Amino acid sequence: MTDATAHVPPNTPVPDANLFAETYMPLTPHEATVEANRCLYCFDAPCLQACPTHIDIPTFIRKISTGNLRGSARTILEANFLGGTCARVCPVQELCEGACVLNAEDKPIAIGRLQRYAVDHVQERGVQLFQPGPATGRRVAVVGSGPAGLSAAAELAKLGHAVTLLEKRELGGGLSTYGIIVLREPVEVSLREVEAVRALGVDVQTQRELVGAADLDVLLAEYDAVVLAVGLGAVPAMGMPGEEYVLDGLQLIEDSKVSPDALQVGRRVAVIGAGNTAIDAATIARRHGADVTMVYRRTEAEMTAYRHEYEFALHEGINYQFLTQPVRVVTEGDTVTGLECVRMVLGVPDASGRPSPRPLPGSEFVIPCDQVIKAIGQEKPALAVALGLELDHGYIAVDGGMRTSIPRVYAGGDCVRARGTASTVMAVQDGKYAAAAIHEQLSAPKEAAHG
Amino acid sequence: MADLSIDFAGIRAPNPFWLASAPPTNSGHQIHRAFEYGWGGAVWKTIGAPVLNISNRYGGLSIAGQRLLAINNVELISDRPLDVNLREIAEVKRMWPDRAVIVSAMVDADPQAWRDIVMKIEDTGADGIELNYGCPQGMSERGMGAAVGQVPEMCELNTQWVTSITRLPVIVKLTPNITHITEPAHAALAGGATALSLINTINSVMKIDLDTLRITPNIGGRGTHGGYAGPAVKPIALNMLAELMTDARVRASGVPISGMGGIVTWRDAAEFLLLGATSLQVCTAAMHYGYRIVEDMIDGLSNWMDDKGFATIYDVAGRALPQTSTFGELDLSYQAVARIDPDKCIQCNLCYVACNDTAHQCIDLVADGGVRVNPGFDVRANGRQVADTRPQPVVREPDCVGCALCANVCPVDGCIEMVSVPSGRESITWDQLTAQRPEVATSWDAMMAYRKEQGIDIH
């Protein structure tokens, strides 16, 4: 069992009837009560501090223990409008649960699952906990309806600003909707969050894309502020022969969520990469019955996936080939038959501080497969360059209030994530920071704001 | 192996665990099964006047998801006909000659009524009679149960009627629904009781249903008070036991006491023994888990006695009694302070908030390097590493009054100890002090002068 599943009571049935149901069963009321009562209700609690959005975790758990589920959900959603998504996708072992004082002598409180219990309670019943603030007459455009965009839009709407949320795709929700496998988060959960923003009076316009500087100028003319929450680009090219036969891991995940019937999964699948997205893509293939091998040029120690994700993958029966660099996709006609790789050895640390891998000459070999999927990260936001924004390591540069180099333009989420700690909860917090800074700007006397 | 057998006012049993007079002892079939599980005795569910029970009868107390920390009942005495009960009592006793079979009885406050039932009980071969002067609901309205137990004169008179006609040991079961438990105890002794038992159930309204706004249990839209029992009542029962065991008249009488009220495990049992009980009665725990719990009660008590070197129940009985005292006899100069073991502390900071909000503000949060800090955090900090840099709660000992609140809220066993420290003052009790200087009890100026002279500085 992985760390993450250690919280699942032993008798919880594994959902093999539906391989694509959420991995974790919802807590039953009894389980939630018992678990909530296990919480010590720490003062100045470390879980609260460890949460990037600083949800008052002891308070929301206390409220579950007293049966005040609506109050519990409010405590969560006040601090984190995407509490339903975060309850599912947060790396809780690295954050709240990792900081739980009960780690010292017991197992931590299942904070993520309790949060899901409380938020689902209100969202499944359509309870609307928040109202738009008194209208300020100010208008803000938010570009991108992923976690950062939704969070910014919700906070701004609660403050009374008129918010327009622009989403280039058909469905709102961004990464939550398109990029997280259903085992972790069903589409309905992220769509509920889009609806909750809409219910706050936010004008959600889908299939509206911001493609260049001219579009931004139009927005800046129409709106008092603009928030860029545009995420990242596609999986970057590897520059190897036969790459045109390689499937984008994010595309596979997207298909598995929004058009599962069209999903084409091979019988023997090689996945290039060892991050969390790579594991998600591998999991989908595995759950469709494929033999899956993950190919990574370094070792287990350098993987970017969370430890619990790695263990989850092992538990799923996914194979790993470490110290292996793909060099060519082998095809017969238009059919993939294998992935040619070369063995690697680790050398001196590179710029990232990790040992740099180099190929072992003459070690080429072929992993037989009929499908190759790559998930080796995402390209940096191309839009940043197109808009002429100042960059930080290729990402949009922002200050503590998420202000970009262009006045009245703010940014948050993965497109600003220069330090590499991409996560939904960080994006949500970015949205809060941006909203707070915009509110401060819009509340200031006009001449000061524009002076 | 410790010898758990008892001889309680002449009633012999292989161990001190008896089922109390209650639903678990309602029939011969049940008691037969209980004895198979190893119970040392049973007090048959009260027999007596004809009754009709109602539905439903029990209210349960759950706290933090833990079920049945207490139960209350609006059940009456046995609703099975007297002759059926008597026949089954005789059968059980014949089959289990080594087990204690005691018959609880309750009839109208009338000597003839008592004579009739006592004669019938004697004929069964039972080992003893327990007089139910405790039931707080249903029967008391008819002048029985607590209606007798709450009036010392009635208690004495009724007891006298029974003891004057029977050769069997007579246990008087006391109600806790009274101001001073010693008063009915004295009355029972005056009436010739050969033993006492306590506590019967406590008047209670268990709860109100927040959905229906009705009292629970809800009996056709109405609710009433019931008798409260179970783990939650143990401290009350222990106190009443100690009150009796330290009472001069009860001690002089030499009557044994059967203790009950919240005994769930052998640990609870040992506490009752240490305060002087020599037989133990159990009801709620059996209702919660069934008769099988007696196995661990016997086994655990026996192992504990072996560990402690106690050979018999009578080596244990009353061992803690010499420590019972009155406030006036406590040493005013005794000083304890809380000490937090930093290696055990998990930094939940419950001690900090409890002390600072509701006690004496003598716990500080101390960061690495010994710097005193306030609660709070950097909003830009996150990740599990925040747990590694948490400040540690530290007691400012000179300001600690030794209230022990922190030790009570601490969730880690043995993390906060109350440590005795020298106060630098000579030992003196309140009784001694007020005998020497009566004015300290009546004048704040005198009290403050005394404190100044003794160097007592209260923060």
PDB file of N, CA and C in Angstrom, chain A residues 301-357:
ATOM      1  N   ALA A 301      15.985   8.126  -7.213  1.00  0.00           N
ATOM      2  CA  ALA A 301      16.291   9.206  -6.281  1.00  0.00           C
ATOM      3  C   ALA A 301      16.063  10.583  -6.886  1.00  0.00           C
ATOM      4  N   GLU A 302      16.150  10.686  -8.217  1.00  0.00           N
ATOM      5  CA  GLU A 302      16.026  12.008  -8.845  1.00  0.00           C
ATOM      6  C   GLU A 302      14.629  12.267  -9.405  1.00  0.00           C
ATOM      7  N   MET A 303      13.746  11.275  -9.308  1.00  0.00           N
ATOM      8  CA  MET A 303      12.401  11.442  -9.871  1.00  0.00           C
ATOM      9  C   MET A 303      11.708  12.660  -9.282  1.00  0.00           C
ATOM     10  N   THR A 304      10.932  13.352 -10.112  1.00  0.00           N
ATOM     11  CA  THR A 304      10.203  14.510  -9.587  1.00  0.00           C
ATOM     12  C   THR A 304       8.836  14.120  -9.030  1.00  0.00           C
ATOM     13  N   ALA A 305       8.393  12.915  -9.338  1.00  0.00           N
ATOM     14  CA  ALA A 305       7.100  12.482  -8.787  1.00  0.00           C
ATOM     15  C   ALA A 305       7.205  12.397  -7.267  1.00  0.00           C
ATOM     16  N   TYR A 306       6.075  12.652  -6.611  1.00  0.00           N
ATOM     17  CA  TYR A 306       6.048  12.474  -5.160  1.00  0.00           C
ATOM     18  C   TYR A 306       6.243  10.996  -4.846  1.00  0.00           C
ATOM     19  N   ARG A 307       6.855  10.773  -3.736  1.00  0.00           N
ATOM     20  CA  ARG A 307       7.121   9.405  -3.303  1.00  0.00           C
ATOM     21  C   ARG A 307       5.842   8.555  -3.293  1.00  0.00           C
ATOM     22  N   HIS A 308       4.755   9.135  -2.784  1.00  0.00           N
ATOM     23  CA  HIS A 308       3.518   8.352  -2.700  1.00  0.00           C
ATOM     24  C   HIS A 308       2.965   8.052  -4.089  1.00  0.00           C
ATOM     25  N   GLU A 309       3.212   8.963  -5.043  1.00  0.00           N
ATOM     26  CA  GLU A 309       2.770   8.702  -6.407  1.00  0.00           C
ATOM     27  C   GLU A 309       3.575   7.557  -7.011  1.00  0.00           C
ATOM     28  N   TYR A 310       4.868   7.583  -6.754  1.00  0.00           N
ATOM     29  CA  TYR A 310       5.752   6.516  -7.252  1.00  0.00           C
ATOM     30  C   TYR A 310       5.297   5.164  -6.696  1.00  0.00           C
ATOM     31  N   GLU A 311       5.018   5.146  -5.400  1.00  0.00           N
ATOM     32  CA  GLU A 311       4.580   3.894  -4.778  1.00  0.00           C
ATOM     33  C   GLU A 311       3.225   3.452  -5.310  1.00  0.00           C
ATOM     34  N   PHE A 312       2.379   4.456  -5.557  1.00  0.00           N
ATOM     35  CA  PHE A 312       1.074   4.153  -6.151  1.00  0.00           C
ATOM     36  C   PHE A 312       1.282   3.447  -7.491  1.00  0.00           C
ATOM     37  N   ALA A 313       2.222   3.982  -8.308  1.00  0.00           N
ATOM     38  CA  ALA A 313       2.483   3.408  -9.626  1.00  0.00           C
ATOM     39  C   ALA A 313       2.990   1.972  -9.501  1.00  0.00           C
ATOM     40  N   LEU A 314       3.883   1.753  -8.561  1.00  0.00           N
ATOM     41  CA  LEU A 314       4.397   0.395  -8.349  1.00  0.00           C
ATOM     42  C   LEU A 314       3.251  -0.539  -7.968  1.00  0.00           C
ATOM     43  N   HIS A 315       2.378  -0.023  -7.113  1.00  0.00           N
ATOM     44  CA  HIS A 315       1.244  -0.817  -6.657  1.00  0.00           C
ATOM     45  C   HIS A 315       0.308  -1.155  -7.815  1.00  0.00           C
ATOM     46  N   GLU A 316       0.224  -0.235  -8.782  1.00  0.00           N
ATOM     47  CA  GLU A 316      -0.626  -0.469  -9.952  1.00  0.00           C
ATOM     48  C   GLU A 316      -0.022  -1.519 -10.876  1.00  0.00           C
ATOM     49  N   GLY A 317       1.245  -1.841 -10.655  1.00  0.00           N
ATOM     50  CA  GLY A 317       1.900  -2.827 -11.524  1.00  0.00           C
ATOM     51  C   GLY A 317       2.599  -2.186 -12.707  1.00  0.00           C
ATOM     52  N   ILE A 318       3.002  -0.956 -12.546  1.00  0.00           N
ATOM     53  CA  ILE A 318       3.720  -0.242 -13.608  1.00  0.00           C
ATOM     54  C   ILE A 318       5.219  -0.516 -13.432  1.00  0.00           C
ATOM     55  N   ASN A 319       5.893  -0.839 -14.551  1.00  0.00           N
ATOM     56  CA  ASN A 319       7.327  -1.139 -14.502  1.00  0.00           C
ATOM     57  C   ASN A 319       8.144   0.138 -14.697  1.00  0.00           C
ATOM     58  N   TYR A 320       9.348   0.102 -14.168  1.00  0.00           N
ATOM     59  CA  TYR A 320      10.251   1.242 -14.336  1.00  0.00           C
ATOM     60  C   TYR A 320      11.533   0.791 -14.995  1.00  0.00           C
ATOM     61  N   GLN A 321      12.023   1.606 -15.895  1.00  0.00           N
ATOM     62  CA  GLN A 321      13.364   1.427 -16.458  1.00  0.00           C
ATOM     63  C   GLN A 321      14.126   2.701 -16.130  1.00  0.00           C
ATOM     64  N   PHE A 322      14.956   2.626 -15.107  1.00  0.00           N
ATOM     65  CA  PHE A 322      15.736   3.813 -14.750  1.00  0.00           C
ATOM     66  C   PHE A 322      17.014   3.844 -15.576  1.00  0.00           C
ATOM     67  N   LEU A 323      17.688   4.989 -15.530  1.00  0.00           N
ATOM     68  CA  LEU A 323      18.964   5.174 -16.247  1.00  0.00           C
ATOM     69  C   LEU A 323      18.820   4.756 -17.709  1.00  0.00           C
ATOM     70  N   THR A 324      17.723   5.207 -18.285  1.00  0.00           N
ATOM     71  CA  THR A 324      17.401   4.811 -19.657  1.00  0.00           C
ATOM     72  C   THR A 324      16.942   6.044 -20.445  1.00  0.00           C
ATOM     73  N   GLN A 325      17.599   6.275 -21.562  1.00  0.00           N
ATOM     74  CA  GLN A 325      17.279   7.456 -22.377  1.00  0.00           C
ATOM     75  C   GLN A 325      16.714   6.985 -23.718  1.00  0.00           C
ATOM     76  N   PRO A 326      15.488   7.388 -24.062  1.00  0.00           N
ATOM     77  CA  PRO A 326      14.968   7.005 -25.377  1.00  0.00           C
ATOM     78  C   PRO A 326      15.747   7.752 -26.465  1.00  0.00           C
ATOM     79  N   VAL A 327      16.032   7.059 -27.553  1.00  0.00           N
ATOM     80  CA  VAL A 327      16.739   7.732 -28.638  1.00  0.00           C
ATOM     81  C   VAL A 327      15.980   7.665 -29.969  1.00  0.00           C
ATOM     82  N   ARG A 328      14.998   6.738 -30.072  1.00  0.00           N
ATOM     83  CA  ARG A 328      14.321   6.605 -31.363  1.00  0.00           C
ATOM     84  C   ARG A 328      13.065   5.764 -31.160  1.00  0.00           C
ATOM     85  N   VAL A 329      12.026   6.185 -31.876  1.00  0.00           N
ATOM     86  CA  VAL A 329      10.829   5.345 -31.893  1.00  0.00           C
ATOM     87  C   VAL A 329      10.965   4.396 -33.079  1.00  0.00           C
ATOM     88  N   VAL A 330      10.846   3.097 -32.796  1.00  0.00           N
ATOM     89  CA  VAL A 330      10.989   2.101 -33.852  1.00  0.00           C
ATOM     90  C   VAL A 330       9.610   1.835 -34.458  1.00  0.00           C
ATOM     91  N   THR A 331       9.531   1.930 -35.762  1.00  0.00           N
ATOM     92  CA  THR A 331       8.231   1.719 -36.414  1.00  0.00           C
ATOM     93  C   THR A 331       8.373   0.756 -37.575  1.00  0.00           C
ATOM     94  N   GLU A 332       7.270   0.106 -37.875  1.00  0.00           N
ATOM     95  CA  GLU A 332       7.156  -0.682 -39.104  1.00  0.00           C
ATOM     96  C   GLU A 332       5.981  -0.099 -39.848  1.00  0.00           C
ATOM     97  N   GLY A 333       6.298   0.587 -40.931  1.00  0.00           N
ATOM     98  CA  GLY A 333       5.249   1.348 -41.597  1.00  0.00           C
ATOM     99  C   GLY A 333       4.820   2.458 -40.644  1.00  0.00           C
ATOM    100  N   ASP A 334       3.497   2.523 -40.398  1.00  0.00           N
ATOM    101  CA  ASP A 334       2.997   3.527 -39.455  1.00  0.00           C
ATOM    102  C   ASP A 334       2.756   2.928 -38.075  1.00  0.00           C
ATOM    103  N   THR A 335       3.233   1.732 -37.866  1.00  0.00           N
ATOM    104  CA  THR A 335       2.976   1.065 -36.595  1.00  0.00           C
ATOM    105  C   THR A 335       4.212   1.117 -35.697  1.00  0.00           C
ATOM    106  N   VAL A 336       3.978   1.526 -34.483  1.00  0.00           N
ATOM    107  CA  VAL A 336       5.068   1.570 -33.504  1.00  0.00           C
ATOM    108  C   VAL A 336       5.351   0.140 -33.039  1.00  0.00           C
ATOM    109  N   THR A 337       6.615  -0.229 -33.037  1.00  0.00           N
ATOM    110  CA  THR A 337       6.957  -1.585 -32.560  1.00  0.00           C
ATOM    111  C   THR A 337       7.910  -1.551 -31.379  1.00  0.00           C
ATOM    112  N   GLY A 338       8.483  -0.405 -31.146  1.00  0.00           N
ATOM    113  CA  GLY A 338       9.404  -0.376 -30.000  1.00  0.00           C
ATOM    114  C   GLY A 338       9.954   1.014 -29.750  1.00  0.00           C
ATOM    115  N   LEU A 339      10.629   1.129 -28.618  1.00  0.00           N
ATOM    116  CA  LEU A 339      11.305   2.373 -28.271  1.00  0.00           C
ATOM    117  C   LEU A 339      12.775   2.032 -28.044  1.00  0.00           C
ATOM    118  N   GLU A 340      13.598   2.575 -28.925  1.00  0.00           N
ATOM    119  CA  GLU A 340      15.024   2.304 -28.773  1.00  0.00           C
ATOM    120  C   GLU A 340      15.590   3.233 -27.713  1.00  0.00           C
ATOM    121  N   CYS A 341      16.380   2.658 -26.812  1.00  0.00           N
ATOM    122  CA  CYS A 341      16.893   3.430 -25.682  1.00  0.00           C
ATOM    123  C   CYS A 341      18.379   3.167 -25.527  1.00  0.00           C
ATOM    124  N   VAL A 342      18.997   3.992 -24.731  1.00  0.00           N
ATOM    125  CA  VAL A 342      20.395   3.783 -24.403  1.00  0.00           C
ATOM    126  C   VAL A 342      20.521   3.850 -22.883  1.00  0.00           C
ATOM    127  N   ARG A 343      21.397   3.021 -22.358  1.00  0.00           N
ATOM    128  CA  ARG A 343      21.631   3.045 -20.900  1.00  0.00           C
ATOM    129  C   ARG A 343      22.387   4.312 -20.517  1.00  0.00           C
ATOM    130  N   MET A 344      22.127   4.782 -19.334  1.00  0.00           N
ATOM    131  CA  MET A 344      22.780   6.012 -18.868  1.00  0.00           C
ATOM    132  C   MET A 344      23.593   5.712 -17.609  1.00  0.00           C
ATOM    133  N   VAL A 345      24.573   6.566 -17.381  1.00  0.00           N
ATOM    134  CA  VAL A 345      25.273   6.525 -16.092  1.00  0.00           C
ATOM    135  C   VAL A 345      25.216   7.932 -15.501  1.00  0.00           C
ATOM    136  N   LEU A 346      25.220   8.002 -14.184  1.00  0.00           N
ATOM    137  CA  LEU A 346      25.128   9.317 -13.539  1.00  0.00           C
ATOM    138  C   LEU A 346      26.523   9.878 -13.327  1.00  0.00           C
ATOM    139  N   GLY A 347      26.665  11.175 -13.620  1.00  0.00           N
ATOM    140  CA  GLY A 347      27.952  11.831 -13.443  1.00  0.00           C
ATOM    141  C   GLY A 347      27.877  12.903 -12.394  1.00  0.00           C
ATOM    142  N   VAL A 348      28.631  13.946 -12.593  1.00  0.00           N
ATOM    143  CA  VAL A 348      28.689  15.040 -11.616  1.00  0.00           C
ATOM    144  C   VAL A 348      27.379  15.819 -11.644  1.00  0.00           C
ATOM    145  N   PRO A 349      27.053  16.476 -10.542  1.00  0.00           N
ATOM    146  CA  PRO A 349      25.805  17.235 -10.515  1.00  0.00           C
ATOM    147  C   PRO A 349      25.767  18.335 -11.579  1.00  0.00           C
ATOM    148  N   ASP A 350      24.579  18.505 -12.155  1.00  0.00           N
ATOM    149  CA  ASP A 350      24.405  19.564 -13.154  1.00  0.00           C
ATOM    150  C   ASP A 350      23.841  20.818 -12.496  1.00  0.00           C
ATOM    151  N   ALA A 351      23.350  21.741 -13.322  1.00  0.00           N
ATOM    152  CA  ALA A 351      22.856  23.010 -12.799  1.00  0.00           C
ATOM    153  C   ALA A 351      21.698  22.820 -11.812  1.00  0.00           C
ATOM    154  N   SER A 352      20.911  21.739 -11.983  1.00  0.00           N
ATOM    155  CA  SER A 352      19.780  21.520 -11.088  1.00  0.00           C
ATOM    156  C   SER A 352      20.214  20.891  -9.759  1.00  0.00           C
ATOM    157  N   GLY A 353      21.517  20.625  -9.662  1.00  0.00           N
ATOM    158  CA  GLY A 353      22.004  20.015  -8.424  1.00  0.00           C
ATOM    159  C   GLY A 353      21.897  18.508  -8.439  1.00  0.00           C
ATOM    160  N   ARG A 354      21.287  17.952  -9.517  1.00  0.00           N
ATOM    161  CA  ARG A 354      21.139  16.502  -9.611  1.00  0.00           C
ATOM    162  C   ARG A 354      22.270  15.938 -10.459  1.00  0.00           C
ATOM    163  N   PRO A 355      22.668  14.709 -10.208  1.00  0.00           N
ATOM    164  CA  PRO A 355      23.750  14.133 -11.016  1.00  0.00           C
ATOM    165  C   PRO A 355      23.361  14.138 -12.498  1.00  0.00           C
ATOM    166  N   SER A 356      24.251  14.536 -13.358  1.00  0.00           N
ATOM    167  CA  SER A 356      23.904  14.604 -14.772  1.00  0.00           C
ATOM    168  C   SER A 356      24.088  13.231 -15.400  1.00  0.00           C
ATOM    169  N   PRO A 357      23.057  12.792 -16.133  1.00  0.00           N
ATOM    170  CA  PRO A 357      23.161  11.480 -16.768  1.00  0.00           C
ATOM    171  C   PRO A 357      23.913  11.596 -18.106  1.00  0.00           C
TER     172      PRO A 357
END
